[in-house]
PDB file of N, CA and C in Angstrom:
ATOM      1  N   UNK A   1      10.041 -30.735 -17.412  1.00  0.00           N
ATOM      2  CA  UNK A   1      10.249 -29.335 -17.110  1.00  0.00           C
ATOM      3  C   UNK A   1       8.885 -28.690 -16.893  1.00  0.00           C
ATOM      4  N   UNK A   2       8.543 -27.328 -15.968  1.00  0.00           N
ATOM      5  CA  UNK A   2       7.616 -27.224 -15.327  1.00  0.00           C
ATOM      6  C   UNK A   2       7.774 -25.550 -15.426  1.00  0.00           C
ATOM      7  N   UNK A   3       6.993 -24.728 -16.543  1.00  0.00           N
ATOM      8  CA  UNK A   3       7.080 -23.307 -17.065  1.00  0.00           C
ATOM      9  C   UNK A   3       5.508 -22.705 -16.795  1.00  0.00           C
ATOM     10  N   UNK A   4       5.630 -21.849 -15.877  1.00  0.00           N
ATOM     11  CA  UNK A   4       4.631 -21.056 -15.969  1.00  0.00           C
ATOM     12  C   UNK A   4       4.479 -19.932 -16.725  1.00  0.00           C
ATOM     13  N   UNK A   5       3.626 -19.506 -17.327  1.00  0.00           N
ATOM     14  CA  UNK A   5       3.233 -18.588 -18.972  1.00  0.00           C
ATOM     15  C   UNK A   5       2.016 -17.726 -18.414  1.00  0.00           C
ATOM     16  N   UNK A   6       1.825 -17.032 -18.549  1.00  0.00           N
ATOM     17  CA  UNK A   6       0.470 -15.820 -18.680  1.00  0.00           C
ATOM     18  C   UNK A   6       0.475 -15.930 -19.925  1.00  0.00           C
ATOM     19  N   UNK A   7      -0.992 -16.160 -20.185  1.00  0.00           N
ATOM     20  CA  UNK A   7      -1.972 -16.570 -21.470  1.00  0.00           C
ATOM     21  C   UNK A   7      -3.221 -15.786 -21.109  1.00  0.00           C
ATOM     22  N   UNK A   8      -3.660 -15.141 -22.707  1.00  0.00           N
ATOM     23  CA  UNK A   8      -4.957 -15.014 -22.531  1.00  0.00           C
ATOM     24  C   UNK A   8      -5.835 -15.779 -23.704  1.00  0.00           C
ATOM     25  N   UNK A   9      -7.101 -15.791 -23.150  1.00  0.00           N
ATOM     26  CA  UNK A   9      -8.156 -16.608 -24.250  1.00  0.00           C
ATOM     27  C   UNK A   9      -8.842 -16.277 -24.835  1.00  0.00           C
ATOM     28  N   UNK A  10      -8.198 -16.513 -26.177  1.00  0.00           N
ATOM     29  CA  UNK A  10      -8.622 -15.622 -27.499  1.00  0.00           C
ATOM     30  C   UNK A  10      -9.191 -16.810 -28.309  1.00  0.00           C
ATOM     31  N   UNK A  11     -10.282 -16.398 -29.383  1.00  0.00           N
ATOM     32  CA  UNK A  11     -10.669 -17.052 -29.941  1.00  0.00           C
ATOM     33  C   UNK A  11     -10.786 -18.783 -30.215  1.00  0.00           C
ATOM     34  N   UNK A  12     -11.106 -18.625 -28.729  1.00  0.00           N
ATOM     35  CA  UNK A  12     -11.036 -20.385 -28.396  1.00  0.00           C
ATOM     36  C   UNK A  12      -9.674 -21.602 -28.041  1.00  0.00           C
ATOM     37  N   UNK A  13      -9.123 -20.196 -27.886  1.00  0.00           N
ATOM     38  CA  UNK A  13      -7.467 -20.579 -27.658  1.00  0.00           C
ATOM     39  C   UNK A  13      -6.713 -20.129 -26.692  1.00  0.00           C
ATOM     40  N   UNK A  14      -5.585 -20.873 -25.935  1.00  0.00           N
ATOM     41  CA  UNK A  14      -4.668 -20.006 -24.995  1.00  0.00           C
ATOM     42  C   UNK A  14      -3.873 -19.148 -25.624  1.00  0.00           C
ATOM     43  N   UNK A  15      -3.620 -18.015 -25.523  1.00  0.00           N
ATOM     44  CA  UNK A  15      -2.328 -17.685 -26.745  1.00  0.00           C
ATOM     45  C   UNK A  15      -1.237 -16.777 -25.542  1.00  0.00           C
ATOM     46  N   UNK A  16       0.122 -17.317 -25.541  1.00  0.00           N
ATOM     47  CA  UNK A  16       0.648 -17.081 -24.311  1.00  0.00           C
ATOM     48  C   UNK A  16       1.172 -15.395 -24.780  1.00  0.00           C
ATOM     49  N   UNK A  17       1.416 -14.798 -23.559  1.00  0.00           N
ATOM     50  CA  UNK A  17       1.561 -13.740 -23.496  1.00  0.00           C
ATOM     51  C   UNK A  17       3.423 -12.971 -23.861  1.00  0.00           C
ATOM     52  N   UNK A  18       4.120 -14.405 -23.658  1.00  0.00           N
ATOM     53  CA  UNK A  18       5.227 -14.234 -23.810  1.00  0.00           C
ATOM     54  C   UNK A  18       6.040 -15.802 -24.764  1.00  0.00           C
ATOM     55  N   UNK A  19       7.042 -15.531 -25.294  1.00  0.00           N
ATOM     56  CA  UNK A  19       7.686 -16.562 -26.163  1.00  0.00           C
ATOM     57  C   UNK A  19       7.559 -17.980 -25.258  1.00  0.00           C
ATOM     58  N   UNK A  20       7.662 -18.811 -25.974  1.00  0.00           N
ATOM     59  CA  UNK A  20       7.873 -20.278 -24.942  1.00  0.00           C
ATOM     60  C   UNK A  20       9.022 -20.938 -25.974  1.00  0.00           C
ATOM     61  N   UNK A  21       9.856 -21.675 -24.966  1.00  0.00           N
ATOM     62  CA  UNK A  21      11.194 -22.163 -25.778  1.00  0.00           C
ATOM     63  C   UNK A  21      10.517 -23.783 -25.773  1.00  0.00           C
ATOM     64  N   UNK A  22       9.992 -23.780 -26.673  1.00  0.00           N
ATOM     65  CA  UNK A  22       9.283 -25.092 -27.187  1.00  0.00           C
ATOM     66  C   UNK A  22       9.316 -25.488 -28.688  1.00  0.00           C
ATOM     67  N   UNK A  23       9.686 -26.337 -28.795  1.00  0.00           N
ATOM     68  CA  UNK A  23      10.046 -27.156 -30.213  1.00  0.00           C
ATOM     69  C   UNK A  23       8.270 -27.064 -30.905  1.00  0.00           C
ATOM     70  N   UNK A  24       8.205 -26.893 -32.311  1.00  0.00           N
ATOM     71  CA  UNK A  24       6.868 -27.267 -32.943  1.00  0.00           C
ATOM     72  C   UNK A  24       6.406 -27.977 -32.960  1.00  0.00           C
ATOM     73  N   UNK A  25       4.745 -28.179 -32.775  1.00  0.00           N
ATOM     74  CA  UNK A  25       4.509 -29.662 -32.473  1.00  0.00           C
ATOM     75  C   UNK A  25       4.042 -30.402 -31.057  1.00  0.00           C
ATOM     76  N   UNK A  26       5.382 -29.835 -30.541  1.00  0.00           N
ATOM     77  CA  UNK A  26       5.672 -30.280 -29.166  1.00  0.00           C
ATOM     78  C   UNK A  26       4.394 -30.314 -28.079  1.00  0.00           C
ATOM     79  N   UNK A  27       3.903 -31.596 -27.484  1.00  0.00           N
ATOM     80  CA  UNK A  27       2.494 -31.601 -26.506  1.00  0.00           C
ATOM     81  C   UNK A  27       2.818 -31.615 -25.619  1.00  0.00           C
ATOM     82  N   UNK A  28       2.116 -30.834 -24.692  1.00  0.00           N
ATOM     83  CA  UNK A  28       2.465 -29.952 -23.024  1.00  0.00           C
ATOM     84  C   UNK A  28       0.989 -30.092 -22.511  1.00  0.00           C
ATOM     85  N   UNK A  29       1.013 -30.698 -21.271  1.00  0.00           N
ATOM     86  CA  UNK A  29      -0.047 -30.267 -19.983  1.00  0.00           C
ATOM     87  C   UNK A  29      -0.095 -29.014 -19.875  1.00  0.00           C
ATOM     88  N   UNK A  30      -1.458 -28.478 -20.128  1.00  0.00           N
ATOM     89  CA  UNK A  30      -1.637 -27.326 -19.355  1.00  0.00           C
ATOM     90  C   UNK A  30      -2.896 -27.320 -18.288  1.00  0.00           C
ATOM     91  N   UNK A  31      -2.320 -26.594 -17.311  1.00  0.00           N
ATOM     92  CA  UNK A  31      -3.229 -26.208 -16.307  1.00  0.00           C
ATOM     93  C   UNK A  31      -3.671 -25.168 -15.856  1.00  0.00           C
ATOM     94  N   UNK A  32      -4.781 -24.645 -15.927  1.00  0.00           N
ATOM     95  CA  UNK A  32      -5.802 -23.511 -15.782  1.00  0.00           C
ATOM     96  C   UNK A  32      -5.509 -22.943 -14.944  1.00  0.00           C
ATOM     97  N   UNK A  33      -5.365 -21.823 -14.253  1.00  0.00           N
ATOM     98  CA  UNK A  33      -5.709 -21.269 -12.984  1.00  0.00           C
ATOM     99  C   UNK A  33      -5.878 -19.550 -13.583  1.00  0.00           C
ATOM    100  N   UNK A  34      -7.366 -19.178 -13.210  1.00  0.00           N
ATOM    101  CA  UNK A  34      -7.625 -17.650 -13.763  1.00  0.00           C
ATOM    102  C   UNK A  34      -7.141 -16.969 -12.718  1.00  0.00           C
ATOM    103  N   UNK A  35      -6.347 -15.484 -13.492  1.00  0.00           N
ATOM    104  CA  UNK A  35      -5.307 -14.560 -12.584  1.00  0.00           C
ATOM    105  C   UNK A  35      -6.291 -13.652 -11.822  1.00  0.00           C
ATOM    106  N   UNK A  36      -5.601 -13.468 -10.751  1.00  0.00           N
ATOM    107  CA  UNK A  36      -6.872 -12.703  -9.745  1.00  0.00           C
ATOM    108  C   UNK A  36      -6.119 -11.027 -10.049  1.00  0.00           C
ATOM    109  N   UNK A  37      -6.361 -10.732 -10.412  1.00  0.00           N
ATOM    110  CA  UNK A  37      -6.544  -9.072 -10.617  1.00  0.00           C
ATOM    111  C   UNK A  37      -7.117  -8.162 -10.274  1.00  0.00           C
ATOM    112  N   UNK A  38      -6.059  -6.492  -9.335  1.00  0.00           N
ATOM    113  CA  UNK A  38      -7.070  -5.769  -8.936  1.00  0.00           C
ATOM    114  C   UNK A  38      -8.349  -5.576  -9.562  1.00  0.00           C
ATOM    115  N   UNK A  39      -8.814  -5.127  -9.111  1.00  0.00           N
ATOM    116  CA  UNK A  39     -10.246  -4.155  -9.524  1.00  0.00           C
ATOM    117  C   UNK A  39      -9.709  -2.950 -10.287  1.00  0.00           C
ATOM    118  N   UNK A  40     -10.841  -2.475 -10.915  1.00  0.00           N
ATOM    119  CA  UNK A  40     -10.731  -1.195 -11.855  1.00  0.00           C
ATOM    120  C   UNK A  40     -10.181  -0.020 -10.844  1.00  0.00           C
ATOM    121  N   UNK A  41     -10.885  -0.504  -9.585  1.00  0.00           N
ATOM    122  CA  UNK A  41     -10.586   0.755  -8.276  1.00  0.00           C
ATOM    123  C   UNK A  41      -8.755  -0.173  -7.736  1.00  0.00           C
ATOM    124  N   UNK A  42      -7.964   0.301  -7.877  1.00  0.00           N
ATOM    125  CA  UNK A  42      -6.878  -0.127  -7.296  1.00  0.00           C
ATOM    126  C   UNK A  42      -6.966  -0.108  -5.875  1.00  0.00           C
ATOM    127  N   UNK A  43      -6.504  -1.266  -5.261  1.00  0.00           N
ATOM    128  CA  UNK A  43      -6.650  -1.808  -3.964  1.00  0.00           C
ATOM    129  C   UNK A  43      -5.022  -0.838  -3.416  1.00  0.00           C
ATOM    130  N   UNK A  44      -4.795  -0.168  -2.268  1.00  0.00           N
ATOM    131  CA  UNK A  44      -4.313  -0.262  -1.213  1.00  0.00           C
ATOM    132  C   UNK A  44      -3.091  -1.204  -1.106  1.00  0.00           C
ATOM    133  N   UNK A  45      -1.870  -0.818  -1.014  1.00  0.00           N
ATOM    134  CA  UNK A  45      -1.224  -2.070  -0.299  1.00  0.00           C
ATOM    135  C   UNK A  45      -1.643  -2.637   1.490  1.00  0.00           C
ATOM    136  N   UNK A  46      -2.051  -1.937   1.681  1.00  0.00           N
ATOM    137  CA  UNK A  46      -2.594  -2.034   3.089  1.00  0.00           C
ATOM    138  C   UNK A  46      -3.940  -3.041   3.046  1.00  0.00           C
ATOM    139  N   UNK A  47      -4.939  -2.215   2.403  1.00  0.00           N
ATOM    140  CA  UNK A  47      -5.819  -3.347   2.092  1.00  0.00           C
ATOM    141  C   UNK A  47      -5.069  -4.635   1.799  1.00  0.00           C
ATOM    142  N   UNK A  48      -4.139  -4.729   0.341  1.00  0.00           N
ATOM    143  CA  UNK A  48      -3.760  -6.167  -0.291  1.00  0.00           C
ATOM    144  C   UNK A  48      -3.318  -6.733   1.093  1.00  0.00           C
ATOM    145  N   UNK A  49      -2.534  -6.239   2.255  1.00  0.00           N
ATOM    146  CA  UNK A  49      -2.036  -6.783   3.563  1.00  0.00           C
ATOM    147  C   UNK A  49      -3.107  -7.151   4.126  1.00  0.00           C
ATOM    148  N   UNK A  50      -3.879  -6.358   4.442  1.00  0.00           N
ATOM    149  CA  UNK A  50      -5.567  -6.983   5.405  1.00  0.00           C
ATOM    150  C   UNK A  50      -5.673  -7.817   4.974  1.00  0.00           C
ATOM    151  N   UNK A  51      -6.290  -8.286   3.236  1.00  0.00           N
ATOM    152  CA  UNK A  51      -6.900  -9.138   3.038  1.00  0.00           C
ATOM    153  C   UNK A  51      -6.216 -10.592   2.684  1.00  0.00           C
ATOM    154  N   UNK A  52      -4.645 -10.508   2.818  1.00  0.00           N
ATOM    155  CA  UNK A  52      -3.430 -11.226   2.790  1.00  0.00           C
ATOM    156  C   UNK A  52      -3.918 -11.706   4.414  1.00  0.00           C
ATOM    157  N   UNK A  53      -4.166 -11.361   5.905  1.00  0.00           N
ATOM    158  CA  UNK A  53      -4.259 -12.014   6.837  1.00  0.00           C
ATOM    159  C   UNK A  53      -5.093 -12.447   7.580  1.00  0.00           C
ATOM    160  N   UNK A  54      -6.565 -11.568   6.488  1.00  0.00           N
ATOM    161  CA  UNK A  54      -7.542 -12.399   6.976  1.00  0.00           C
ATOM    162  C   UNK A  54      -7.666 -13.986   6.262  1.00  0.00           C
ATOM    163  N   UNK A  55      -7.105 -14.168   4.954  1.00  0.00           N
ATOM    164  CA  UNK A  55      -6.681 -15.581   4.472  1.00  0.00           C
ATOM    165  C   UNK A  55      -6.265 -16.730   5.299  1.00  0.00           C
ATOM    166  N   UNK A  56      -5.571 -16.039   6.231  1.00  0.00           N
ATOM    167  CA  UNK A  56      -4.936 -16.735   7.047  1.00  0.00           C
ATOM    168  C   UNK A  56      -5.749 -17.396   7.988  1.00  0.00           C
ATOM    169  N   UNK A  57      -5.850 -18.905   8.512  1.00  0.00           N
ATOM    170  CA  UNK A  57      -7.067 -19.486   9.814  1.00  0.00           C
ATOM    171  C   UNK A  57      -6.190 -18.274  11.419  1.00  0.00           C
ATOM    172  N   UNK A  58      -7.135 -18.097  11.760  1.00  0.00           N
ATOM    173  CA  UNK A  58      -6.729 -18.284  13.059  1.00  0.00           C
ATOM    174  C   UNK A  58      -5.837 -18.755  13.726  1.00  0.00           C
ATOM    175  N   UNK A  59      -6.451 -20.070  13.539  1.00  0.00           N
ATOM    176  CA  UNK A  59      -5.735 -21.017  14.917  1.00  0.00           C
ATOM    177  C   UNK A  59      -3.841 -21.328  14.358  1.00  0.00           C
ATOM    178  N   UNK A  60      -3.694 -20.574  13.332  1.00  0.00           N
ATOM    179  CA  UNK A  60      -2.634 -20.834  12.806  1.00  0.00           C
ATOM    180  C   UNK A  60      -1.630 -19.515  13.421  1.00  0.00           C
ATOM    181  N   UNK A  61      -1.956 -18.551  13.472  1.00  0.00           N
ATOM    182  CA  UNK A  61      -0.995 -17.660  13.637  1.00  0.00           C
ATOM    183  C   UNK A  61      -0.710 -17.388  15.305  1.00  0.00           C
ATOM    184  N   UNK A  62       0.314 -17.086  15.153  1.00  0.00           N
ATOM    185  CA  UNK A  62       1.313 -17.640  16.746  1.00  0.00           C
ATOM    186  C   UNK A  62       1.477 -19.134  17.021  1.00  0.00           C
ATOM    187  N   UNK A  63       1.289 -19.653  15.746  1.00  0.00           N
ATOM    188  CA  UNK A  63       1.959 -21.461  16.076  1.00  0.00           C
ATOM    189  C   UNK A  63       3.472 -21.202  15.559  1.00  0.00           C
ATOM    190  N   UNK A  64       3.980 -20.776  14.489  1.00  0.00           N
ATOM    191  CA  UNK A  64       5.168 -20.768  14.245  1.00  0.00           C
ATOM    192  C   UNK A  64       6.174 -20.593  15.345  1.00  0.00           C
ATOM    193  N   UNK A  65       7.961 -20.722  14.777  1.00  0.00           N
ATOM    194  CA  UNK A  65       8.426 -21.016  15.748  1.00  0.00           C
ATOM    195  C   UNK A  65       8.878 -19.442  16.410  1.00  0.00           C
ATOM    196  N   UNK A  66       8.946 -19.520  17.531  1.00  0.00           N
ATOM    197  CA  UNK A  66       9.277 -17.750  18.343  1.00  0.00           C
ATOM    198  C   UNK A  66      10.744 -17.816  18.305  1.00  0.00           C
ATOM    199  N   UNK A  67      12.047 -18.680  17.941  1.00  0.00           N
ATOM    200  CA  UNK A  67      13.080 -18.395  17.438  1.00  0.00           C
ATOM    201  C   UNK A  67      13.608 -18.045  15.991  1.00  0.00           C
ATOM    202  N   UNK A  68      12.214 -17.810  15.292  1.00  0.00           N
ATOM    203  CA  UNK A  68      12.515 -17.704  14.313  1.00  0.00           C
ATOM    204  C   UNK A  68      13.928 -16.655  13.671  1.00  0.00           C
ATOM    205  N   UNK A  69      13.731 -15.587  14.225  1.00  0.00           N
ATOM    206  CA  UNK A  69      14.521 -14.447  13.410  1.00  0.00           C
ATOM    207  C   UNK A  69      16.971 -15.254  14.238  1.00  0.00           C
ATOM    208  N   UNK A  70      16.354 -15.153  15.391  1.00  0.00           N
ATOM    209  CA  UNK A  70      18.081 -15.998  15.043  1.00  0.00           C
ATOM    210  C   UNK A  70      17.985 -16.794  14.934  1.00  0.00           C
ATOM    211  N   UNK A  71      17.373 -18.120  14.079  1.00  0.00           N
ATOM    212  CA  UNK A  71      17.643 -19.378  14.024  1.00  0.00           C
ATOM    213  C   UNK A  71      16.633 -19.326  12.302  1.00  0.00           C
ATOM    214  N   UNK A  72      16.833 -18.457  11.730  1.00  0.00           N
ATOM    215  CA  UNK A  72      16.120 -18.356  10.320  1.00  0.00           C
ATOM    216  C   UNK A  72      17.037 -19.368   9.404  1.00  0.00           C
ATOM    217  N   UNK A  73      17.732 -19.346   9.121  1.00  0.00           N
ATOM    218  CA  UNK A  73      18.288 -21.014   8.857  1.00  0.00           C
ATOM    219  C   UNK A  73      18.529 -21.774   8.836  1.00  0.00           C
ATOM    220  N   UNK A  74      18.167 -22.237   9.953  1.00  0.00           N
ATOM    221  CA  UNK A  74      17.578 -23.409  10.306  1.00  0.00           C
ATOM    222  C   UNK A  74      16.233 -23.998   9.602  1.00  0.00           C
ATOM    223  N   UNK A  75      15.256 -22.617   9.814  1.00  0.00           N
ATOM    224  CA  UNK A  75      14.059 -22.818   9.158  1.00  0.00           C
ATOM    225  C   UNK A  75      14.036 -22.871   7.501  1.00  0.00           C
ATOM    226  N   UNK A  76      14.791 -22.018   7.009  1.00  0.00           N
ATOM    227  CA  UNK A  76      14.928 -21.739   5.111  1.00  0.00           C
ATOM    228  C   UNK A  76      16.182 -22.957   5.010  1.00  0.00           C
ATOM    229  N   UNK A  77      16.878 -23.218   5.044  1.00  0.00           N
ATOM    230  CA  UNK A  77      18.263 -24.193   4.758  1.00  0.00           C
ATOM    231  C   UNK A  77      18.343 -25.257   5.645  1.00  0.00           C
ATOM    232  N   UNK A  78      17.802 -25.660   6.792  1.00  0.00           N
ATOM    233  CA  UNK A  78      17.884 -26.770   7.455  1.00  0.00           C
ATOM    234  C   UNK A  78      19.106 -26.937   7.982  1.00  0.00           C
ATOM    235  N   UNK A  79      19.826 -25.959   8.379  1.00  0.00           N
ATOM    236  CA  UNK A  79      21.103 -25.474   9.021  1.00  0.00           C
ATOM    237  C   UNK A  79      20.795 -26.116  10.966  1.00  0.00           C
ATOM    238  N   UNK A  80      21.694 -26.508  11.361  1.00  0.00           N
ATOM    239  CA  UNK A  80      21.625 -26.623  13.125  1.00  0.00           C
ATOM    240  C   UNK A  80      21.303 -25.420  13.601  1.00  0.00           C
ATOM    241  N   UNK A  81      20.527 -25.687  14.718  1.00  0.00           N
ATOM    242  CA  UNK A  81      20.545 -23.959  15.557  1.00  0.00           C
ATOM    243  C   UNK A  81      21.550 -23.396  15.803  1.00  0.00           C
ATOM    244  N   UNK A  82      21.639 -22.272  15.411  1.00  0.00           N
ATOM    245  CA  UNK A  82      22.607 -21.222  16.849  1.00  0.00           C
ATOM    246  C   UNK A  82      23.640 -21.028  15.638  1.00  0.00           C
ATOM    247  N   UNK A  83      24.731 -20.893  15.871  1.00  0.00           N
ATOM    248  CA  UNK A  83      25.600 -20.314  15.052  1.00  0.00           C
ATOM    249  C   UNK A  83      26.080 -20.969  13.969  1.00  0.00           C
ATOM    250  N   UNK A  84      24.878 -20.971  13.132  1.00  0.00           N
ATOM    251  CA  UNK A  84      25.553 -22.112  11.491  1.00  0.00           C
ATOM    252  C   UNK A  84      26.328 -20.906  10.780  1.00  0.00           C
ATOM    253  N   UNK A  85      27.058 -21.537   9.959  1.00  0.00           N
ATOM    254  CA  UNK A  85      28.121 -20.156   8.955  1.00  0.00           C
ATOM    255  C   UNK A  85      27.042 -19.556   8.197  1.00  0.00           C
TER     256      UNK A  85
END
């Protein structure tokens, strides 16, 4: 099973931010990743969008497919084109 937790690091320790349904004892992989958080100055949703597409390469955007919007399940569910139920 595969639970993501917000933890902060306190006194040399993870200490999670919310309950975990875990037996005592019990040894778990954990894996690091530090949370990216506005700034003290709150960002813009507009900004968070800019800087959401400058992330993005280039050469990537306008490759997707141009049927996307009627044939969107095809793409999310792997449905046939054209008129799936």
């Amino acid at each position: 099973m595969i639970t993501g937790v917000k933890a902060k690091y306190t006194n040399g320790a993870l200490v999670p931010l919310e309950p975990l349904d875990l037996e005592e004892g019990r040894e778990v992989v954990v894996s690091v990743e530090e949370a990216r958080l506005p700034d003290a100055e709150a960002s813009s949703l507009l900004e968070m969008i800019d800087e959401l597409h400058r992330s993005v390469p280039q050469d990537v955007w306008g490759s997707g497919p141009s049927d996307g919007a009627k044939n969107y399940k095809r793409y999310l569910y792997g449905w046939p084109r054209g008129d799936a139920p």
